[in-house]
Amino acid sequence: MKNFLVKTIANAGALGVAIWLLKDITLTGDNTGRQALTLILVALLFGVVNVVVKPIVKLLAFPLFILTLGLITLVINALMLLLTSWLAGKLDLSFEVDGFGTAVLGGLIVSIVAWALHVVLPDDKD
């Protein structure tokens, strides 16, 4: 349970940094509390997408991993961010990623920040 909470906080922080750095990734809300709640819900949704969909996509794209020496990971991360944006729209969460280029940069930012936060935040392995 603690590991799930740490991963959700790390995802929320990483998504928050991407929203802050890129103008085409938006999170809107009436007030700061509503935006924070939306960010946590989007982080949960992003975690579900990464647990359910990403392994299937990575398995299907395995030959491309070999061919591109792993650079296809940037495209897969962008697709996961776009899928999260689409699902957030279906769930009336005010999170939007505008464009594939923005999704690639956002996926890169989210990956780096989430990795750094996972290093800093404690988990069940301690």
C-alpha positions as YAML, in Angstrom:
chain: A
units: angstrom
residues:
- id: 1
  name: MET
  ca: [0.00, 0.00, 0.00]
- id: 2
  name: LYS
  ca: [2.83, 2.36, 0.87]
- id: 3
  name: ASN
  ca: [4.50, 1.64, -2.48]
- id: 4
  name: PHE
  ca: [1.24, 2.50, -4.31]
- id: 5
  name: LEU
  ca: [0.99, 5.79, -2.43]
- id: 6
  name: VAL
  ca: [4.62, 6.67, -3.16]
- id: 7
  name: LYS
  ca: [4.18, 5.93, -6.88]
- id: 8
  name: THR
  ca: [1.02, 8.04, -7.02]
- id: 9
  name: ILE
  ca: [2.74, 10.97, -5.30]
- id: 10
  name: ALA
  ca: [5.72, 10.62, -7.64]
- id: 11
  name: ASN
  ca: [3.43, 10.55, -10.69]
- id: 12
  name: ALA
  ca: [1.52, 13.59, -9.43]
- id: 13
  name: GLY
  ca: [4.76, 15.49, -8.85]
- id: 14
  name: ALA
  ca: [6.11, 14.51, -12.27]
- id: 15
  name: LEU
  ca: [2.87, 15.50, -14.00]
- id: 16
  name: GLY
  ca: [2.87, 18.77, -12.06]
- id: 17
  name: VAL
  ca: [6.38, 19.59, -13.29]
- id: 18
  name: ALA
  ca: [5.38, 18.79, -16.88]
- id: 19
  name: ILE
  ca: [2.30, 21.03, -16.55]
- id: 20
  name: TRP
  ca: [4.47, 23.80, -15.13]
- id: 21
  name: LEU
  ca: [7.14, 23.55, -17.85]
- id: 22
  name: LEU
  ca: [5.00, 22.99, -20.95]
- id: 23
  name: LYS
  ca: [2.24, 25.43, -21.88]
- id: 24
  name: ASP
  ca: [0.43, 22.85, -24.04]
- id: 25
  name: ILE
  ca: [-0.16, 20.51, -21.09]
- id: 26
  name: THR
  ca: [-2.93, 22.09, -19.08]
- id: 27
  name: LEU
  ca: [-4.72, 21.39, -15.84]
- id: 28
  name: THR
  ca: [-7.56, 23.73, -14.99]
- id: 29
  name: GLY
  ca: [-9.80, 24.07, -12.01]
- id: 30
  name: ASP
  ca: [-11.81, 26.57, -10.01]
- id: 31
  name: ASN
  ca: [-9.28, 26.83, -7.21]
- id: 32
  name: THR
  ca: [-6.00, 25.35, -6.02]
- id: 33
  name: GLY
  ca: [-7.69, 22.59, -4.01]
- id: 34
  name: ARG
  ca: [-9.70, 21.47, -7.03]
- id: 35
  name: GLN
  ca: [-6.55, 21.51, -9.18]
- id: 36
  name: ALA
  ca: [-4.66, 19.44, -6.60]
- id: 37
  name: LEU
  ca: [-7.48, 16.88, -6.46]
- id: 38
  name: THR
  ca: [-7.59, 16.73, -10.26]
- id: 39
  name: LEU
  ca: [-3.81, 16.26, -10.37]
- id: 40
  name: ILE
  ca: [-4.01, 13.34, -7.91]
- id: 41
  name: LEU
  ca: [-6.85, 11.74, -9.91]
- id: 42
  name: VAL
  ca: [-4.92, 12.18, -13.17]
- id: 43
  name: ALA
  ca: [-1.83, 10.67, -11.49]
- id: 44
  name: LEU
  ca: [-3.93, 7.65, -10.46]
- id: 45
  name: LEU
  ca: [-5.28, 7.37, -14.00]
- id: 46
  name: PHE
  ca: [-1.75, 7.67, -15.41]
- id: 47
  name: GLY
  ca: [-0.63, 4.90, -13.06]
- id: 48
  name: VAL
  ca: [-3.45, 2.62, -14.19]
- id: 49
  name: VAL
  ca: [-2.61, 3.29, -17.85]
- id: 50
  name: ASN
  ca: [1.05, 2.50, -17.18]
- id: 51
  name: VAL
  ca: [0.20, -0.73, -15.34]
- id: 52
  name: VAL
  ca: [-2.47, -2.04, -17.72]
- id: 53
  name: VAL
  ca: [-1.75, -0.71, -21.22]
- id: 54
  name: LYS
  ca: [1.99, 0.02, -21.31]
- id: 55
  name: PRO
  ca: [3.20, -3.60, -20.88]
- id: 56
  name: ILE
  ca: [0.99, -4.73, -23.77]
- id: 57
  name: VAL
  ca: [2.27, -1.95, -26.02]
- id: 58
  name: LYS
  ca: [5.87, -2.67, -25.04]
- id: 59
  name: LEU
  ca: [5.41, -6.36, -25.84]
- id: 60
  name: LEU
  ca: [3.91, -5.60, -29.25]
- id: 61
  name: ALA
  ca: [6.66, -3.05, -29.97]
- id: 62
  name: PHE
  ca: [9.52, -5.32, -28.88]
- id: 63
  name: PRO
  ca: [11.03, -5.54, -32.39]
- id: 64
  name: LEU
  ca: [11.04, -1.73, -32.51]
- id: 65
  name: PHE
  ca: [12.87, -1.63, -29.16]
- id: 66
  name: ILE
  ca: [15.64, -3.68, -30.71]
- id: 67
  name: LEU
  ca: [15.64, -1.76, -33.98]
- id: 68
  name: THR
  ca: [15.72, 1.70, -32.33]
- id: 69
  name: LEU
  ca: [17.94, 0.68, -29.40]
- id: 70
  name: GLY
  ca: [15.19, 1.64, -26.97]
- id: 71
  name: LEU
  ca: [14.35, 5.08, -28.35]
- id: 72
  name: ILE
  ca: [10.82, 3.88, -29.09]
- id: 73
  name: THR
  ca: [10.30, 4.25, -25.34]
- id: 74
  name: LEU
  ca: [9.92, 8.01, -25.88]
- id: 75
  name: VAL
  ca: [7.08, 7.39, -28.33]
- id: 76
  name: ILE
  ca: [5.40, 4.86, -26.02]
- id: 77
  name: ASN
  ca: [5.61, 7.27, -23.06]
- id: 78
  name: ALA
  ca: [4.08, 9.99, -25.25]
- id: 79
  name: LEU
  ca: [1.26, 7.66, -26.27]
- id: 80
  name: MET
  ca: [0.59, 6.79, -22.61]
- id: 81
  name: LEU
  ca: [0.40, 10.51, -21.78]
- id: 82
  name: LEU
  ca: [-1.98, 11.12, -24.71]
- id: 83
  name: LEU
  ca: [-4.12, 8.16, -23.64]
- id: 84
  name: THR
  ca: [-4.25, 9.55, -20.10]
- id: 85
  name: SER
  ca: [-5.32, 12.92, -21.50]
- id: 86
  name: TRP
  ca: [-8.06, 11.29, -23.58]
- id: 87
  name: LEU
  ca: [-9.33, 9.21, -20.65]
- id: 88
  name: ALA
  ca: [-9.24, 12.27, -18.38]
- id: 89
  name: GLY
  ca: [-11.47, 14.07, -20.88]
- id: 90
  name: LYS
  ca: [-13.92, 11.15, -20.85]
- id: 91
  name: LEU
  ca: [-13.97, 11.28, -17.03]
- id: 92
  name: ASP
  ca: [-14.49, 15.09, -16.97]
- id: 93
  name: LEU
  ca: [-11.06, 15.74, -15.46]
- id: 94
  name: SER
  ca: [-9.61, 19.01, -16.71]
- id: 95
  name: PHE
  ca: [-6.27, 17.66, -17.94]
- id: 96
  name: GLU
  ca: [-5.24, 18.07, -21.57]
- id: 97
  name: VAL
  ca: [-2.15, 17.36, -23.65]
- id: 98
  name: ASP
  ca: [-2.21, 19.28, -26.92]
- id: 99
  name: GLY
  ca: [-0.24, 17.51, -29.64]
- id: 100
  name: PHE
  ca: [2.16, 14.63, -30.10]
- id: 101
  name: GLY
  ca: [5.31, 16.78, -29.85]
- id: 102
  name: THR
  ca: [4.15, 18.12, -26.52]
- id: 103
  name: ALA
  ca: [3.38, 14.57, -25.41]
- id: 104
  name: VAL
  ca: [6.91, 13.44, -26.30]
- id: 105
  name: LEU
  ca: [8.46, 16.29, -24.28]
- id: 106
  name: GLY
  ca: [5.96, 15.75, -21.48]
- id: 107
  name: GLY
  ca: [6.66, 12.01, -21.42]
- id: 108
  name: LEU
  ca: [10.38, 12.71, -21.19]
- id: 109
  name: ILE
  ca: [9.88, 15.21, -18.34]
- id: 110
  name: VAL
  ca: [7.50, 12.88, -16.49]
- id: 111
  name: SER
  ca: [9.93, 9.96, -16.82]
- id: 112
  name: ILE
  ca: [12.91, 11.92, -15.52]
- id: 113
  name: VAL
  ca: [11.05, 13.59, -12.64]
- id: 114
  name: ALA
  ca: [9.23, 10.38, -11.62]
- id: 115
  name: TRP
  ca: [12.55, 8.51, -11.58]
- id: 116
  name: ALA
  ca: [14.13, 11.22, -9.42]
- id: 117
  name: LEU
  ca: [11.18, 11.23, -7.03]
- id: 118
  name: HIS
  ca: [11.24, 7.42, -6.76]
- id: 119
  name: VAL
  ca: [14.89, 7.68, -5.75]
- id: 120
  name: VAL
  ca: [14.14, 10.29, -3.08]
- id: 121
  name: LEU
  ca: [10.83, 8.99, -1.72]
- id: 122
  name: PRO
  ca: [10.83, 5.90, 0.52]
- id: 123
  name: ASP
  ca: [9.16, 2.66, -0.54]
- id: 124
  name: ASP
  ca: [8.48, -0.83, 0.87]
- id: 125
  name: LYS
  ca: [12.01, -2.02, 0.11]
- id: 126
  name: ASP
  ca: [13.58, 0.06, 2.91]
...
